[in-house]
Coordinates of N, CA and C and ligand atoms in Angstrom, one line a residue:
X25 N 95.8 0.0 96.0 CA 94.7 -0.6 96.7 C 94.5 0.3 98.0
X26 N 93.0 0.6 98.2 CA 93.4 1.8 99.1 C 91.1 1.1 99.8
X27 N 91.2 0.7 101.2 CA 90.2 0.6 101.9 C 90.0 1.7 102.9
X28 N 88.7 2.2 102.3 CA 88.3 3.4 103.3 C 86.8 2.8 104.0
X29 N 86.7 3.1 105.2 CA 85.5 3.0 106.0 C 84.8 4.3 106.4
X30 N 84.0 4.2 106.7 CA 83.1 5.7 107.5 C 82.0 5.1 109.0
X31 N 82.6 6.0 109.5 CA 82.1 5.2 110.8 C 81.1 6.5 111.4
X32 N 80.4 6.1 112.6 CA 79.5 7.7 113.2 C 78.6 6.6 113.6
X33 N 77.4 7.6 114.6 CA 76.4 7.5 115.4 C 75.4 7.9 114.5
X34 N 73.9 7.3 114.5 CA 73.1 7.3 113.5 C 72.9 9.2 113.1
X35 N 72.4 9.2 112.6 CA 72.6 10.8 112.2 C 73.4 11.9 112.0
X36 N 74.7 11.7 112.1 CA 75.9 11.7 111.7 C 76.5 12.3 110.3
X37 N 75.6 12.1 109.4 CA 75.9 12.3 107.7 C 76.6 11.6 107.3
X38 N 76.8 9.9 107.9 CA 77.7 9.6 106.9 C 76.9 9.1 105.7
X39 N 75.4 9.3 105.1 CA 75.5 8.6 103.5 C 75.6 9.6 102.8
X40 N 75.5 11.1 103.3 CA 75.8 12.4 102.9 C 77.3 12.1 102.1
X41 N 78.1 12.4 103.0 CA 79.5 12.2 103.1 C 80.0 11.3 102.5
X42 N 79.4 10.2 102.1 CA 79.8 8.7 101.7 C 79.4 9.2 100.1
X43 N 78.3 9.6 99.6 CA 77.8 10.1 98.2 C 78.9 11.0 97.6
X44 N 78.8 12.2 98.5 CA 79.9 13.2 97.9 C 81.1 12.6 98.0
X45 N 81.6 11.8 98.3 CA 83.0 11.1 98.0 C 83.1 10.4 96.9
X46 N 81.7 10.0 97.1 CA 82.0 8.6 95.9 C 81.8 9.6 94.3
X47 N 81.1 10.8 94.7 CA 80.7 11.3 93.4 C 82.0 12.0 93.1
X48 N 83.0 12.4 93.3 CA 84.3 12.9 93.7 C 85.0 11.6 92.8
X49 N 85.5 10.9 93.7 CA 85.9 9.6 92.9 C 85.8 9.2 92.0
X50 N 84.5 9.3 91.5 CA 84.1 8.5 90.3 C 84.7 9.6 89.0
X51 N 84.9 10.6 89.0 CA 85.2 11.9 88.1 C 86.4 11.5 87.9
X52 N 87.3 10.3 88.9 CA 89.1 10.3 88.9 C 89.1 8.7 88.0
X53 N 88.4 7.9 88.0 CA 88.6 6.9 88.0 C 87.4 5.6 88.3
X54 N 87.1 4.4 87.5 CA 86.4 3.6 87.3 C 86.4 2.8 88.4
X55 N 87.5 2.8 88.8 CA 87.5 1.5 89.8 C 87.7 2.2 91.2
X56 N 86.5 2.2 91.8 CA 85.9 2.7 93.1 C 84.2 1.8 93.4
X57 N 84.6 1.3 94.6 CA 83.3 0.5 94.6 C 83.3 0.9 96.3
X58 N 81.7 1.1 96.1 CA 80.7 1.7 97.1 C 80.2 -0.1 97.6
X59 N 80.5 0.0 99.5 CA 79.5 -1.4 99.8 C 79.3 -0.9 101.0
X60 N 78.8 -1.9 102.2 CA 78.0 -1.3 103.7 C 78.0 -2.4 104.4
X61 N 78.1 -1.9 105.5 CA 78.0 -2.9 106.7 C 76.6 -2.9 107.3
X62 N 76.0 -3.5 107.8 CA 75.9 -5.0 107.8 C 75.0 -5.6 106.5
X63 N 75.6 -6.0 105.2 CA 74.8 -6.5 104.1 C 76.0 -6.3 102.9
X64 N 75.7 -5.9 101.8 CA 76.8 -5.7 100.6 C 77.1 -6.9 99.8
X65 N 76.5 -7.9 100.1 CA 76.2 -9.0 99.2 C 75.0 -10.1 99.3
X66 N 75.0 -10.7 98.9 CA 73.3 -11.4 98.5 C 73.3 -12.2 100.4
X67 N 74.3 -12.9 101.0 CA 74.1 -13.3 101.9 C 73.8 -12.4 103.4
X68 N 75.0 -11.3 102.9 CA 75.2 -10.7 104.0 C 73.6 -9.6 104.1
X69 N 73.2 -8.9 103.0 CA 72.2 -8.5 103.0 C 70.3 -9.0 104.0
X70 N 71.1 -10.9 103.8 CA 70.4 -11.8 104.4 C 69.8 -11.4 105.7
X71 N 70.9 -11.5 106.1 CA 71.5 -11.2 107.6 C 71.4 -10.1 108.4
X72 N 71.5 -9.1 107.5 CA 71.2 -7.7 107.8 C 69.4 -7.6 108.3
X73 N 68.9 -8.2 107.5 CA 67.5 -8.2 107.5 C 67.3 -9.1 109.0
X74 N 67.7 -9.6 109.3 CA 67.5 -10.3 110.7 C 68.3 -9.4 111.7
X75 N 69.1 -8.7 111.7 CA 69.6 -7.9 112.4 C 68.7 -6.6 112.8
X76 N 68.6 -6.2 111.7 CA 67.9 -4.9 111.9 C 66.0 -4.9 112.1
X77 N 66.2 -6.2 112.0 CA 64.2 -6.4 112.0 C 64.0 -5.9 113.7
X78 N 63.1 -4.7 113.7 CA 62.3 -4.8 115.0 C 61.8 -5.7 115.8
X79 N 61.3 -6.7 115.4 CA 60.7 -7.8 116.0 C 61.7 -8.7 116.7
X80 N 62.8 -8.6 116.4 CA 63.7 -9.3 117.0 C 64.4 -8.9 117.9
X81 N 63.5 -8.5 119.6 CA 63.9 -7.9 120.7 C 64.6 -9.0 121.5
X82 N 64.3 -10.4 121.0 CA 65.1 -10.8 121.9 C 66.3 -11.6 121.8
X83 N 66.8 -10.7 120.6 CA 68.7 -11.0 120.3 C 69.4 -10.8 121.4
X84 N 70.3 -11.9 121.7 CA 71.3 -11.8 122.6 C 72.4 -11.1 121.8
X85 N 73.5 -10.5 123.0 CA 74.3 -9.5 122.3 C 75.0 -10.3 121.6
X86 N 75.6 -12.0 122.0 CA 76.8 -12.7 121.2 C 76.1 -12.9 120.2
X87 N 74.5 -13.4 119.9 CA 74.4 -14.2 118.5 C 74.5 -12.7 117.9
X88 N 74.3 -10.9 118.3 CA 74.2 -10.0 117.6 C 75.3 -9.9 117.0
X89 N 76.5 -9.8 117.5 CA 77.6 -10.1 117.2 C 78.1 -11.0 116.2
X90 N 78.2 -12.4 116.7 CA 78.4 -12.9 115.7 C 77.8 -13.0 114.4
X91 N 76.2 -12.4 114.2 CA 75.5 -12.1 112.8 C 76.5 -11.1 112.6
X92 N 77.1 -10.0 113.1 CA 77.3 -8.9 112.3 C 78.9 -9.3 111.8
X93 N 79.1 -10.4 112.5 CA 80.5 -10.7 112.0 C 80.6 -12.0 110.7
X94 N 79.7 -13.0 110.7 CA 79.0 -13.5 109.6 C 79.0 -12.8 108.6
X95 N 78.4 -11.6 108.6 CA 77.9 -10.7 107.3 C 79.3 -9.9 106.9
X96 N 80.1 -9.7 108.1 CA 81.3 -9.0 107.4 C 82.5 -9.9 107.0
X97 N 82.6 -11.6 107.4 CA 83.5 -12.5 107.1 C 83.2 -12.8 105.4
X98 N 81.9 -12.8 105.1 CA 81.3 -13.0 103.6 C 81.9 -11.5 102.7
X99 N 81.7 -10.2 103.3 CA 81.8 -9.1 102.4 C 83.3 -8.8 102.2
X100 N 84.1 -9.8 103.6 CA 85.8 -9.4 103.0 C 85.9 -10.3 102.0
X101 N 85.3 -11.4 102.1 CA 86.1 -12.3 100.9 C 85.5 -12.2 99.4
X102 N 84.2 -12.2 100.1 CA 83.0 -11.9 98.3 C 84.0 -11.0 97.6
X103 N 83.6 -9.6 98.8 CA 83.4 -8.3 97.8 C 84.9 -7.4 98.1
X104 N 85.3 -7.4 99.2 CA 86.5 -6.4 99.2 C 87.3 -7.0 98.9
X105 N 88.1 -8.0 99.5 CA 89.4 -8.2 98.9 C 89.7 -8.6 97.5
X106 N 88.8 -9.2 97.0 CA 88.9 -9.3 95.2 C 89.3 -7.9 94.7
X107 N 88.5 -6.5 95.1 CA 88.3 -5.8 94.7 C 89.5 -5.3 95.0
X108 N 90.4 -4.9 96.0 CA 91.3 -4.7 96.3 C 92.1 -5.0 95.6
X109 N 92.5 -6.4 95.7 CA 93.6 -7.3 95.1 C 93.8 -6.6 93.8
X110 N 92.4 -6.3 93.0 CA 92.8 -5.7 91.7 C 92.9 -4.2 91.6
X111 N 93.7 -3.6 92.5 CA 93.7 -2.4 92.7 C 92.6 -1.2 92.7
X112 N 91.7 -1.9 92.9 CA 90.5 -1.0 93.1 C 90.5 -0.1 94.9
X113 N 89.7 1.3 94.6 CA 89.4 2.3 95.9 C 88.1 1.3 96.7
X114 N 87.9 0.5 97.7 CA 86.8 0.4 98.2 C 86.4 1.0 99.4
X115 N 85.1 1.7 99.1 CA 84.6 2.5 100.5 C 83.5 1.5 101.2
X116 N 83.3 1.7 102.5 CA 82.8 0.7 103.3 C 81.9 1.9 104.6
X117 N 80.4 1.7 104.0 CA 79.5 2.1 105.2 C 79.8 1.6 106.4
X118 N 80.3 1.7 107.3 CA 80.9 0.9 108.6 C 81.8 -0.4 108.0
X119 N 82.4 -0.3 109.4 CA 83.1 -1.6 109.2 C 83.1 -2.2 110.6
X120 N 84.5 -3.3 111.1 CA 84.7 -3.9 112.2 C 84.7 -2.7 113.5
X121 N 84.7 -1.4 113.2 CA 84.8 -0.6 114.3 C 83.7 -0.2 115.0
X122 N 82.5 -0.5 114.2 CA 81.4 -0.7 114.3 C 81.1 -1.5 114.9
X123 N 81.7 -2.7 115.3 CA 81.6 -3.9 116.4 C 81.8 -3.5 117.4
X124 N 83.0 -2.8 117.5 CA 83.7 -2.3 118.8 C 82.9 -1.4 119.4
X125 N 82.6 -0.6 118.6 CA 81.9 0.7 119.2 C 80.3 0.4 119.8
X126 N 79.8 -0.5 118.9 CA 78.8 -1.0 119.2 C 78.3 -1.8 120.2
X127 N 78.9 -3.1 119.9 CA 79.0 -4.2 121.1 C 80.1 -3.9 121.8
X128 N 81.1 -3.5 121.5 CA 81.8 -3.5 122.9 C 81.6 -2.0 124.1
X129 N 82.2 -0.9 123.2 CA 81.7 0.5 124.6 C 79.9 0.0 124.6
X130 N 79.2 0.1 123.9 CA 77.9 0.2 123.5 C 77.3 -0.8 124.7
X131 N 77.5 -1.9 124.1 CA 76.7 -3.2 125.0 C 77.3 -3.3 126.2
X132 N 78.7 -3.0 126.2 CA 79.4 -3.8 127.3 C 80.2 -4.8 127.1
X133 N 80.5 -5.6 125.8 CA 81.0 -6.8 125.9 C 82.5 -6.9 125.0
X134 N 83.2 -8.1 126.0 CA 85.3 -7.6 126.2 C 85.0 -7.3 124.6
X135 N 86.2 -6.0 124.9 CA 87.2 -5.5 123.3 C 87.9 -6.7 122.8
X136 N 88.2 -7.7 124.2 CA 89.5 -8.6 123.3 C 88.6 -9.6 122.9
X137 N 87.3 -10.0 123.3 CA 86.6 -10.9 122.6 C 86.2 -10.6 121.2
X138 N 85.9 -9.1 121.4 CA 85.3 -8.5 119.8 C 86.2 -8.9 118.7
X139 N 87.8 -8.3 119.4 CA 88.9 -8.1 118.7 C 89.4 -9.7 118.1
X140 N 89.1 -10.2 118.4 CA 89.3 -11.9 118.6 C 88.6 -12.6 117.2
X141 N 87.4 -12.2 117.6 CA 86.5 -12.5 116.5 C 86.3 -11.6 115.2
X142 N 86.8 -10.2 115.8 CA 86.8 -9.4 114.2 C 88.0 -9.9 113.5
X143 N 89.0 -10.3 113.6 CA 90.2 -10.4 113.5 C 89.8 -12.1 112.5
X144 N 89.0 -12.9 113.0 CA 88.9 -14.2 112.5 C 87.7 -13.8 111.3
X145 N 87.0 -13.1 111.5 CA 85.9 -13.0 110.2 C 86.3 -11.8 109.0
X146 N 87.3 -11.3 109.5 CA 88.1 -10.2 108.4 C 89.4 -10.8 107.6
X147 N 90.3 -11.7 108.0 CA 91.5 -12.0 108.1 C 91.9 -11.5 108.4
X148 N 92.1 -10.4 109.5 CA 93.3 -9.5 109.6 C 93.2 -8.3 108.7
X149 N 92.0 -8.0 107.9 CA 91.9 -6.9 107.4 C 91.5 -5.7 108.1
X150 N 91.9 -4.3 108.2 CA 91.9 -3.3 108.7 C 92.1 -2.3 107.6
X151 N 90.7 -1.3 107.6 CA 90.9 -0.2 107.0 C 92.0 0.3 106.8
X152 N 92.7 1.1 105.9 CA 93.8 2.3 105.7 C 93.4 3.7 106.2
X153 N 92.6 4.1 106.1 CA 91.4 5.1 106.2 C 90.1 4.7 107.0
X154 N 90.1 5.2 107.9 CA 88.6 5.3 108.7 C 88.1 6.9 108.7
X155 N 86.8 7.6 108.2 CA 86.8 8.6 108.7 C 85.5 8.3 109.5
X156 N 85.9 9.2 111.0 CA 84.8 8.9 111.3 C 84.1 10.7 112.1
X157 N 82.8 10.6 111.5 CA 81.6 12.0 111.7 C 81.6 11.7 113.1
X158 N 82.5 12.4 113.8 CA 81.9 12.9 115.3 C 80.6 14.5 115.3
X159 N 79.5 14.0 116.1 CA 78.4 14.8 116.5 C 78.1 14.1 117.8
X160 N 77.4 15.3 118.5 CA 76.7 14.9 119.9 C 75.5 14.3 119.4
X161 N 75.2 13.5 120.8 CA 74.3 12.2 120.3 C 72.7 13.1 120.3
X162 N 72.4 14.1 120.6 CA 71.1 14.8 120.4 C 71.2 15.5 119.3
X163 N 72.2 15.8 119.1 CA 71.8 16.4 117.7 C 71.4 15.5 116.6
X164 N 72.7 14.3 116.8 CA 72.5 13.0 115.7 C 70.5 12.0 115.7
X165 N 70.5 12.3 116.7 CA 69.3 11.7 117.0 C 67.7 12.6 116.4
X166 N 68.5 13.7 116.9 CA 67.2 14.5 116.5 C 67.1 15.0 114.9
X167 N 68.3 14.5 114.2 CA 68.1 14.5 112.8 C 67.7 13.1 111.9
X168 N 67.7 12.0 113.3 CA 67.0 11.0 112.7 C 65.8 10.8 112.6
X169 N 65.2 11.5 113.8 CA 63.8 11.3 114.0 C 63.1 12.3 113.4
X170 N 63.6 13.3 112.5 CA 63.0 14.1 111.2 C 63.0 12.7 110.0
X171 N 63.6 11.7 110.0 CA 62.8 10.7 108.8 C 62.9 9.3 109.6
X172 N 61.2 9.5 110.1 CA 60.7 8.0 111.3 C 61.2 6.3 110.0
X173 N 60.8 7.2 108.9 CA 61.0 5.5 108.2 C 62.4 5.0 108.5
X174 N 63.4 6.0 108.8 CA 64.6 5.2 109.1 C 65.0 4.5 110.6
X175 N 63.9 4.7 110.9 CA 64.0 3.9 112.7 C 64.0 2.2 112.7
X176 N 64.9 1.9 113.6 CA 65.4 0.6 113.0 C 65.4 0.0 115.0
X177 N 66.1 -1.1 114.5 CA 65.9 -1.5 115.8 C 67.0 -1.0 116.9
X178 N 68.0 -1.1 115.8 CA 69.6 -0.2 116.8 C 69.0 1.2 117.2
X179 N 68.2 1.8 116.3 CA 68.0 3.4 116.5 C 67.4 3.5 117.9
X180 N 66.2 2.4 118.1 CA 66.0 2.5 119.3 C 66.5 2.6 120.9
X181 N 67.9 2.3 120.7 CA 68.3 2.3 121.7 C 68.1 3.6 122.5
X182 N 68.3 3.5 123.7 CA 68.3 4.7 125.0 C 69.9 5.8 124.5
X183 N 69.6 7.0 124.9 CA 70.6 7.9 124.2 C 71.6 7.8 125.3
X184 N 71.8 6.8 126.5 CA 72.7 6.5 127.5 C 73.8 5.6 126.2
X185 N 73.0 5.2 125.7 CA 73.9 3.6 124.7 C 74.6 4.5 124.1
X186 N 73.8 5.6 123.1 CA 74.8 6.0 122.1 C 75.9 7.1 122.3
X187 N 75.6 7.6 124.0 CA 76.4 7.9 124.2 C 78.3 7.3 125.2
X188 N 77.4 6.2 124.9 CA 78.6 5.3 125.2 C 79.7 4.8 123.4
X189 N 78.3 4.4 122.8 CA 79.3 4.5 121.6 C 80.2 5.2 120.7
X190 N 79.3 6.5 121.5 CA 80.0 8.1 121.1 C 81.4 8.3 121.6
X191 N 81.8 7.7 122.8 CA 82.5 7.6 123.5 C 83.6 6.7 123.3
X192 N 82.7 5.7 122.9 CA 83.9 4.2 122.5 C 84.5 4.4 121.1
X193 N 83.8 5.4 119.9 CA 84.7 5.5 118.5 C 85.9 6.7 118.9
X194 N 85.6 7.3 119.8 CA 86.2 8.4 120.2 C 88.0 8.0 120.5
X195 N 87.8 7.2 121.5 CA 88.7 6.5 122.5 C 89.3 5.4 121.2
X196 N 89.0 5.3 120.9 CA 89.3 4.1 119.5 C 90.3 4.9 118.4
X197 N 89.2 6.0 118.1 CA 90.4 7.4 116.7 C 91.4 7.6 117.7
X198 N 91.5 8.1 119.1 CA 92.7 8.2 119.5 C 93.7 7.7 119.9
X199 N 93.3 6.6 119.7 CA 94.2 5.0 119.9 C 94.9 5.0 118.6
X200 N 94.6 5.3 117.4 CA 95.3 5.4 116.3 C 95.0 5.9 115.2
X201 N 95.5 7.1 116.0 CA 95.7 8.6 114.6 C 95.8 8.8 113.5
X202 N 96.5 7.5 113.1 CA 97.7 7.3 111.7 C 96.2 7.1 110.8
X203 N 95.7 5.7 111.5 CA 94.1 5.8 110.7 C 93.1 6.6 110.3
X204 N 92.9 7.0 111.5 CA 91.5 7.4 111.9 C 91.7 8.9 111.2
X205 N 90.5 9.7 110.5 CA 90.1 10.9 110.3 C 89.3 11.1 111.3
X206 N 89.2 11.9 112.3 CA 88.1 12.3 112.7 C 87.7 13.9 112.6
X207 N 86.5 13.9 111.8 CA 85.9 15.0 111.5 C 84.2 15.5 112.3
X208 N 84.0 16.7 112.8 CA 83.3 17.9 113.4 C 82.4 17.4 112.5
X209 N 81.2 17.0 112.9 CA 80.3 16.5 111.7 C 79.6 17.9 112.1
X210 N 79.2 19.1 113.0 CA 78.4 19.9 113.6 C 78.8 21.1 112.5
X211 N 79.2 20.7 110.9 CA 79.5 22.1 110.2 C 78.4 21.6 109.0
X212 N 79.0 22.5 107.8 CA 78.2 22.5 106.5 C 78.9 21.4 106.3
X213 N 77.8 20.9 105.2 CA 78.0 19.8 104.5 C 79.4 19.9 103.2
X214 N 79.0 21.0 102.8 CA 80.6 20.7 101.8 C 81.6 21.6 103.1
X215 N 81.6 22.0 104.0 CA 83.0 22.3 104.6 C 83.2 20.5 105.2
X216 N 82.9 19.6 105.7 CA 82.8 18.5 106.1 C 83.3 17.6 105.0
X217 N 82.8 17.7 103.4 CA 83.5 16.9 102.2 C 84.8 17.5 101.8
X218 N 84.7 18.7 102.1 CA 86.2 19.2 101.6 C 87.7 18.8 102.7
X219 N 87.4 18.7 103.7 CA 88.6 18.0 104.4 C 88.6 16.4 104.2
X220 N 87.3 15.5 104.1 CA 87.1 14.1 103.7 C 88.4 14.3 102.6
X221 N 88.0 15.0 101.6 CA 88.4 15.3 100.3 C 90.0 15.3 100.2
X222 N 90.2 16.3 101.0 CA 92.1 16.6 101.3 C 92.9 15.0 102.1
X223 N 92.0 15.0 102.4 CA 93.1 13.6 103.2 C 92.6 12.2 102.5
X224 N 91.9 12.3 101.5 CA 91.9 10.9 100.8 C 92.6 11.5 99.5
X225 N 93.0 12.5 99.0 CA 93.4 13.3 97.9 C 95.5 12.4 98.7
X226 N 95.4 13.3 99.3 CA 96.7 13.0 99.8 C 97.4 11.5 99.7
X227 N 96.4 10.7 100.6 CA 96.2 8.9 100.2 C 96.7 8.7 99.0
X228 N 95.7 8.9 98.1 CA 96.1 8.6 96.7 C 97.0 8.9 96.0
X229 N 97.6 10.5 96.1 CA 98.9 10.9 96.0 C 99.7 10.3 96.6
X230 N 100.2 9.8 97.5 CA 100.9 9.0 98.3 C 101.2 7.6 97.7
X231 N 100.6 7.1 97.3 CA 100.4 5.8 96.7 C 101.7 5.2 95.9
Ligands
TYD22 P1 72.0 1.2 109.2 O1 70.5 1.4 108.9 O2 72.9 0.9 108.2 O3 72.4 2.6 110.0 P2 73.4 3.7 109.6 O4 72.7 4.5 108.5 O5 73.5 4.5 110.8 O6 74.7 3.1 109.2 O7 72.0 0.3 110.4 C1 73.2 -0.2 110.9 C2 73.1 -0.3 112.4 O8 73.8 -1.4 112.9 C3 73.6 0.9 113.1 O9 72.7 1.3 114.2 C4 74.9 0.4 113.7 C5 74.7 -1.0 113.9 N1 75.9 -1.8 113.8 C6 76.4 -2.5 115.0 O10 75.8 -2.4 116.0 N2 77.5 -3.3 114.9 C7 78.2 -3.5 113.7 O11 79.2 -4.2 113.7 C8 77.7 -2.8 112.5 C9 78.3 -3.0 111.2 C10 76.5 -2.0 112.6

């Protein structure tokens, strides 16, 4: 049983990176299941859609919070831990770190509250693997706004925010190395899958 996440700031490459893994994977073995944060099942999907709607400027940070923790309390129980339990690889477009980095360096609001409430809508689940695409926040940004349809409502934020959240996954991978991959997203795309590649290779050797 082996839980990987991918974490980064919007433009970052992770569905890049998340593809070429999974297409990697799938060549070893059946049981590898691809899901995403905030959505990955019929409810949480729900929820996602209220999250990310533009029109909804006037979310407070806690109900933002607790929607994104709603959607991820349903995806541990629906979708990952089943999948787990039966020894399946599951990869995860963000996860709980994405709270932290988000609402807490991001917004401003306590780590121990985040940590409080990630901790109650996960069970106590924590990735084995996090990798997470470090890039400066102008570059990340300025490869978003080469495709406008992906502008969302988080995207909008001020590049003060994401450089706080640039800041907060940073401070976070160094808190715990054992976890965290953190990879130079500022290279080629397969020099970037090929290290993903070596340290989930190793994982599963390890096993
Ligand atoms: P999405 O369109 O999935 O963006 P990306 O392709 O960058 O993953 O939108 C997810 C947005 O939600 C993204 O801006 C990060 C944000 N987010 C949080 O703020 N907190 C969270 O806990 C999660 C899971 C996501």
């Amino acid at each position: 049983m082996t839980f990987i996440t991918f974490e980064g700031i919007e433009g970052s490459g992770k569905t890049t990176q998340i593809r070429l893994l999974m297409d990697w994977l799938r060549q070893r073995t059946d049981r590898v299941l691809l899901t995403r944060e905030p959505g990955g099942a019929d409810i949480g999907e729900q929820i996602r859609g209220v999250l990310l709607n533009p029109e909804n400027t006037s979310m407070t940070p806690e109900a933002e919070i607790l929607l994104f923790s709603a959607a991820r309390a349903q995806l541990v129980r629906e979708v990952i831990r089943p999948r787990l339990a039966d020894g399946w690889i599951v990869i995860c477009d963000r996860f709980a770190d994405s709270t932290l980095a988000y609402q807490g360096y991001g917004r401003g609001l306590s780590i121990d509250d985040l940590l409080r409430i990630t901790e109650f809508a996960t069970g106590g689940l924590w990735p084995d693997l996090t990798v997470y695409l470090d890039l400066d926040v102008e570059t990340g940004l300025r490869r978003k706004a080469a495709t406008p349809e992906e502008w969302n409502r988080m995207e909008a934020q001020a590049v003060a925010f994401h450089k706080r959240v640039r800041a907060g996954y940073r401070k976070l991978a160094a808190a715990d190395p054992g976890r965290w991959l953190v990879v130079d997203a500022d290279r080629s795309v397969e020099t970037i899958a090929k290290q993903i590649r070596r340290r989930v290779e190793q994982m599963i050797a390890g096993e």
